[in-house]
Amino acid sequence: MFEVRVPMTSANVGCGFDTLGMAFQIYSVFTFEKNEKLEFYGFDKQFCNENNLVYIAFKKALEYLNKPIIGVKISVKEQAPIARGLGSSATCVVAGIYGAYLLTNTEINKNEILKIATEIEGHPDNVAPAIFGNLCASCSVDGNPYNVQYDVDERFNFIALIPNFETKTEEARKALPKELNFKDAIYSLSRLGIVLKSFENYDTEILKNILDDKIHEPYRKLLIHEYDEVRNICESIDSCGFFISGSGSTLINIIKDEKNLNEITEKLKSLKYEWKAIITKVDKKGTIFTL
Ligand code: HSE
């Protein structure tokens, strides 16, 4: 039996729309064991069939490896919150591919896994940090993923503010304009390189001033109830960067002093929706497995 642990991710990070992705120390954990038939354990009933995304990825990877489809028992031990912009589907896809590699004794090749995962997901921005960890900048050219990693300074504390409502990526994409204003594109693009260095150098003052985005956040924040209220609470206490995790509904606030978590949590209680605040650091390992 193999256990596979995959970090949750935010893909996008501020002005890095559809390219920057960050892995956090919040995980989905799955186990895989050879079995006579296909079996699931721990998933909601609706996912206990061949349409389970972990299994779809498992089968796809076996095809890619030219291996026969084998019976498997897939269990979920911990699962990322779904439809909250924390890359839950990426964790399923990456875990399924790892399952196929491990159960067929195939040597793990992260670049190859990125290629298969990108084919399944359609884009590499979540799966790249889920596989490699840290802060990734990725793109796909003619279906081939390209990915580079940036090392985020350990001192950064991220608060994932997870509400009790969902946003669907499909709807969040529909909320985007069909055409992009030239000035807005430059607004975001010109900040990107500096954002990367600020994460590496722990440049909290610069980060606070330049993480902002005009490509997707102005449109998507309208879909997230109490976005302004949550942001105002964070900024009145401790915030050196605030962004929508993926396509929402989770928001990420970067704080300097982890002791400020309690005050933020207290203030969030005054809001109408329920906001769960989880403090975390960047994950540096990406996907790992144990026997
Ligand atoms: N970058 C994508 C988006 C990620 O923002 O739509 C969604 O998973």
Coordinates of C-alpha atoms and ligand atoms in Angstrom, one line a residue:
M1 CA 0.0 0.0 0.0
F2 CA 1.2 3.5 -0.8
E3 CA 0.2 6.8 0.8
V4 CA 0.4 9.9 -1.4
R5 CA 0.3 13.4 0.1
V6 CA -0.4 16.3 -2.2
P7 CA -0.4 20.0 -1.2
M8 CA -3.3 22.3 -1.8
T9 CA -2.5 25.2 -4.0
S10 CA -3.5 28.7 -5.0
A11 CA -3.2 29.2 -8.7
N12 CA -3.2 32.4 -9.1
V13 CA -1.1 34.5 -6.8
G14 CA -2.1 38.2 -7.1
C15 CA -1.1 39.6 -10.5
G16 CA 0.2 36.3 -11.7
F17 CA -3.1 35.3 -13.3
D18 CA -3.1 31.8 -14.8
T19 CA 0.6 31.5 -14.3
L20 CA 1.7 31.7 -10.7
G21 CA 0.8 28.9 -8.3
M22 CA 1.8 28.4 -4.7
A23 CA 1.7 25.2 -2.6
F24 CA 0.6 25.4 1.0
Q25 CA 1.2 23.1 4.0
I26 CA -2.5 21.9 3.8
Y27 CA -2.8 18.5 2.3
S28 CA -5.0 15.9 0.6
V29 CA -3.8 12.4 1.5
F30 CA -4.8 9.3 -0.5
T31 CA -3.8 5.6 -0.3
F32 CA -3.5 3.1 -3.1
E33 CA -3.4 -0.7 -2.9
K34 CA -3.7 -3.4 -5.5
N35 CA -7.1 -5.0 -5.3
E36 CA -9.1 -7.6 -7.3
K37 CA -11.8 -5.0 -8.2
L38 CA -12.2 -1.3 -8.2
E39 CA -13.0 0.0 -4.7
F40 CA -13.2 3.3 -3.0
Y41 CA -13.0 4.2 0.7
G42 CA -13.7 7.5 2.4
F43 CA -15.1 9.4 -0.6
D44 CA -18.6 10.8 -0.8
K45 CA -21.0 8.2 -2.3
Q46 CA -21.3 10.2 -5.5
F47 CA -17.5 9.8 -6.1
C48 CA -17.4 6.0 -5.5
N49 CA -17.4 5.0 -9.2
E50 CA -15.3 5.2 -12.4
N51 CA -15.9 8.9 -12.6
N52 CA -13.8 9.5 -9.5
L53 CA -11.2 12.0 -10.6
V54 CA -8.4 10.2 -8.8
Y55 CA -9.3 7.0 -10.7
I56 CA -9.6 8.8 -14.0
A57 CA -6.1 10.2 -13.6
F58 CA -4.9 6.7 -12.4
K59 CA -6.2 5.1 -15.6
K60 CA -4.9 7.9 -17.8
A61 CA -1.4 7.5 -16.3
L62 CA -1.5 3.7 -16.8
E63 CA -2.4 4.3 -20.5
Y64 CA 0.5 6.8 -20.8
L65 CA 2.9 4.2 -19.3
N66 CA 1.5 1.5 -21.6
K67 CA 0.5 -0.6 -18.6
P68 CA -2.6 -2.7 -18.3
I69 CA -5.5 -1.3 -16.2
I70 CA -5.4 -3.0 -12.8
G71 CA -7.8 -3.3 -9.9
V72 CA -7.2 -0.8 -7.2
K73 CA -8.5 0.3 -3.8
I74 CA -8.3 4.1 -3.5
S75 CA -8.9 5.6 -0.1
V76 CA -9.0 9.2 0.9
K77 CA -7.6 10.0 4.4
E78 CA -7.6 13.8 4.3
Q79 CA -9.3 15.9 1.7
A80 CA -8.9 19.5 0.7
P81 CA -12.1 21.6 0.8
I82 CA -13.6 21.4 -2.7
A83 CA -14.7 24.3 -4.9
R84 CA -12.9 26.8 -2.7
G85 CA -10.1 27.7 -5.1
L86 CA -7.5 25.6 -3.2
G87 CA -6.7 23.2 -6.0
S88 CA -8.7 20.2 -4.8
S89 CA -9.1 18.7 -8.3
A90 CA -5.4 19.1 -8.9
T91 CA -4.7 17.1 -5.7
C92 CA -6.9 14.3 -7.1
V93 CA -5.3 14.3 -10.5
V94 CA -1.7 14.3 -9.2
A95 CA -2.5 11.6 -6.6
G96 CA -4.1 9.4 -9.2
I97 CA -1.0 9.6 -11.4
Y98 CA 1.3 8.9 -8.5
G99 CA -0.9 5.9 -7.7
A100 CA -0.4 4.5 -11.2
Y101 CA 3.4 5.0 -11.1
L102 CA 3.7 3.5 -7.6
L103 CA 1.5 0.4 -8.1
T104 CA 3.4 -0.5 -11.4
N105 CA 6.9 0.1 -9.8
T106 CA 7.6 2.9 -12.2
E107 CA 10.2 5.4 -11.2
I108 CA 8.7 8.8 -10.3
N109 CA 9.5 11.4 -12.9
K110 CA 7.9 14.7 -11.8
N111 CA 8.3 16.3 -15.2
E112 CA 6.5 13.4 -16.9
I113 CA 3.8 13.6 -14.2
L114 CA 3.4 17.3 -14.9
K115 CA 2.8 16.5 -18.5
I116 CA 0.1 13.9 -17.8
A117 CA -1.5 16.1 -15.2
T118 CA -1.6 19.1 -17.5
E119 CA -3.3 17.0 -20.2
I120 CA -6.0 16.1 -17.7
E121 CA -6.4 19.5 -16.0
G122 CA -6.0 21.5 -19.2
H123 CA -3.5 23.9 -17.6
P124 CA -0.5 23.5 -15.4
D125 CA -1.0 26.3 -12.9
N126 CA -2.4 24.2 -10.1
V127 CA -0.8 20.9 -10.8
A128 CA 2.8 22.3 -11.1
P129 CA 3.0 23.6 -7.5
A130 CA 1.0 20.5 -6.3
I131 CA 3.8 18.3 -7.8
F132 CA 6.9 20.4 -7.2
G133 CA 5.9 22.6 -4.2
N134 CA 6.9 26.2 -3.5
L135 CA 6.0 29.1 -5.9
C136 CA 5.8 28.0 -9.5
A137 CA 5.5 30.0 -12.7
S138 CA 4.1 27.8 -15.5
C139 CA 2.6 27.9 -18.9
S140 CA 1.6 25.5 -21.6
V141 CA 2.8 25.7 -25.2
D142 CA 1.1 23.5 -27.7
G143 CA 0.1 21.2 -24.8
N144 CA 3.7 21.0 -23.4
P145 CA 4.0 22.4 -19.9
Y146 CA 6.9 24.6 -18.9
N147 CA 7.5 25.3 -15.2
V148 CA 10.1 27.1 -13.0
Q149 CA 10.2 27.3 -9.3
Y150 CA 10.9 30.2 -6.9
D151 CA 11.9 29.6 -3.3
V152 CA 9.5 31.5 -1.0
D153 CA 11.1 32.8 2.2
E154 CA 10.2 30.6 5.3
R155 CA 9.1 33.7 7.3
F156 CA 6.0 34.3 5.3
N157 CA 2.8 33.3 7.1
F158 CA -0.3 32.8 4.9
I159 CA -3.8 32.8 6.3
A160 CA -6.3 30.9 4.2
L161 CA -9.7 32.4 4.8
I162 CA -12.1 29.7 3.7
P163 CA -15.8 30.7 3.6
N164 CA -18.8 28.4 4.0
F165 CA -19.9 29.0 0.3
E166 CA -18.4 27.8 -2.9
T167 CA -17.5 29.4 -6.2
K168 CA -17.2 27.2 -9.3
T169 CA -14.2 27.8 -11.5
E170 CA -16.5 27.7 -14.6
E171 CA -18.6 30.6 -13.2
A172 CA -15.5 32.5 -12.1
R173 CA -14.1 32.3 -15.6
K174 CA -17.4 33.5 -17.1
A175 CA -17.2 36.6 -14.9
L176 CA -14.0 37.7 -16.7
P177 CA -14.3 40.2 -19.6
K178 CA -13.9 38.9 -23.2
E179 CA -11.2 41.5 -23.9
L180 CA -8.5 42.9 -21.8
N181 CA -7.8 46.6 -21.4
F182 CA -4.2 47.3 -22.4
K183 CA -3.5 49.4 -19.3
D184 CA -4.8 46.7 -17.0
A185 CA -2.6 44.1 -18.7
I186 CA 0.4 46.3 -18.1
Y187 CA -0.7 47.0 -14.5
S188 CA -0.5 43.3 -13.7
L189 CA 2.4 42.3 -16.0
S190 CA 4.8 45.0 -14.9
R191 CA 4.5 43.8 -11.3
L192 CA 5.0 40.1 -11.9
G193 CA 8.9 39.9 -11.8
I194 CA 9.0 42.1 -8.7
V195 CA 6.4 39.9 -6.9
L196 CA 8.6 36.8 -7.5
K197 CA 11.7 38.5 -6.0
S198 CA 9.7 39.8 -3.1
F199 CA 8.6 36.3 -2.2
E200 CA 12.2 35.1 -2.4
N201 CA 13.6 38.0 -0.4
Y202 CA 10.9 38.5 2.2
D203 CA 10.3 42.0 1.0
T204 CA 7.0 42.5 2.8
E205 CA 6.8 46.3 2.1
I206 CA 7.3 45.9 -1.6
L207 CA 4.9 42.9 -1.8
K208 CA 2.2 44.8 0.0
N209 CA 2.3 47.6 -2.7
I210 CA 2.6 45.5 -5.8
L211 CA 0.7 42.2 -5.4
D212 CA -2.5 43.7 -6.7
D213 CA -4.1 42.6 -9.9
K214 CA -6.3 44.0 -12.6
I215 CA -6.8 41.0 -14.8
H216 CA -9.2 38.8 -12.8
E217 CA -9.5 40.0 -9.2
P218 CA -11.7 43.1 -9.9
Y219 CA -14.3 40.8 -11.6
R220 CA -14.1 37.8 -9.4
K221 CA -14.3 39.6 -6.1
L222 CA -17.9 40.5 -7.0
L223 CA -18.7 36.8 -6.7
I224 CA -17.2 36.5 -3.3
H225 CA -19.6 37.6 -0.5
E226 CA -18.0 39.9 2.0
Y227 CA -14.7 40.3 0.1
D228 CA -14.3 43.9 1.1
E229 CA -15.3 43.3 4.7
V230 CA -12.7 40.5 5.0
R231 CA -10.0 42.5 3.3
N232 CA -10.7 45.5 5.5
I233 CA -10.4 43.4 8.7
C234 CA -7.1 41.9 7.5
E235 CA -5.7 45.2 6.4
S236 CA -6.6 46.9 9.7
I237 CA -4.7 44.2 11.7
D238 CA -1.8 42.7 9.6
S239 CA -1.5 42.3 5.9
C240 CA 1.4 42.4 3.6
G241 CA -0.5 40.9 0.6
F242 CA -4.0 39.9 0.0
F243 CA -5.3 37.8 -3.0
I244 CA -8.0 35.5 -4.2
S245 CA -6.9 31.8 -4.0
G246 CA -7.3 30.3 -7.4
S247 CA -10.7 31.4 -8.7
G248 CA -12.1 31.8 -5.1
S249 CA -14.0 31.5 -2.8
T250 CA -11.0 31.3 -0.4
L251 CA -9.0 34.5 0.2
I252 CA -5.4 34.5 1.2
N253 CA -3.9 37.1 3.6
I254 CA -0.2 37.3 4.2
I255 CA 0.8 38.3 7.7
K256 CA 4.1 39.2 9.3
D257 CA 3.3 38.2 12.8
E258 CA 1.5 34.9 13.3
K259 CA 0.2 36.1 16.7
N260 CA -2.2 38.3 14.8
L261 CA -4.2 35.3 13.6
N262 CA -6.3 35.4 16.8
E263 CA -7.4 39.0 16.4
I264 CA -8.3 38.4 12.7
T265 CA -10.3 35.2 13.7
E266 CA -12.1 37.2 16.4
K267 CA -13.1 40.0 14.0
L268 CA -14.3 37.6 11.3
K269 CA -16.9 36.3 13.7
S270 CA -18.8 39.6 13.3
L271 CA -19.5 38.8 9.6
K272 CA -22.6 37.2 8.2
Y273 CA -20.9 34.3 6.5
E274 CA -18.7 31.8 8.3
W275 CA -15.0 32.3 7.6
K276 CA -12.6 29.7 8.7
A277 CA -9.0 31.0 9.1
I278 CA -6.2 28.5 8.7
I279 CA -2.6 29.7 9.2
T280 CA -0.1 28.0 7.0
K281 CA 3.4 28.2 5.4
V282 CA 4.5 27.5 1.8
D283 CA 5.0 23.8 1.1
K284 CA 8.5 23.2 -0.3
K285 CA 8.3 19.5 -1.0
G286 CA 5.4 19.1 -3.4
T287 CA 3.9 15.6 -3.6
I288 CA 5.5 12.9 -1.5
F289 CA 4.7 9.3 -0.9
T290 CA 5.4 6.7 1.7
L291 CA 5.1 2.9 1.7
Ligands
HSE1 N1 -6.0 29.9 -12.9 C1 -7.3 29.3 -13.0 C2 -8.3 30.3 -12.8 C3 -7.3 28.3 -11.8 O1 -8.1 31.3 -12.1 O2 -9.4 30.2 -13.5 C4 -8.6 27.7 -11.5 O3 -8.4 26.4 -11.0

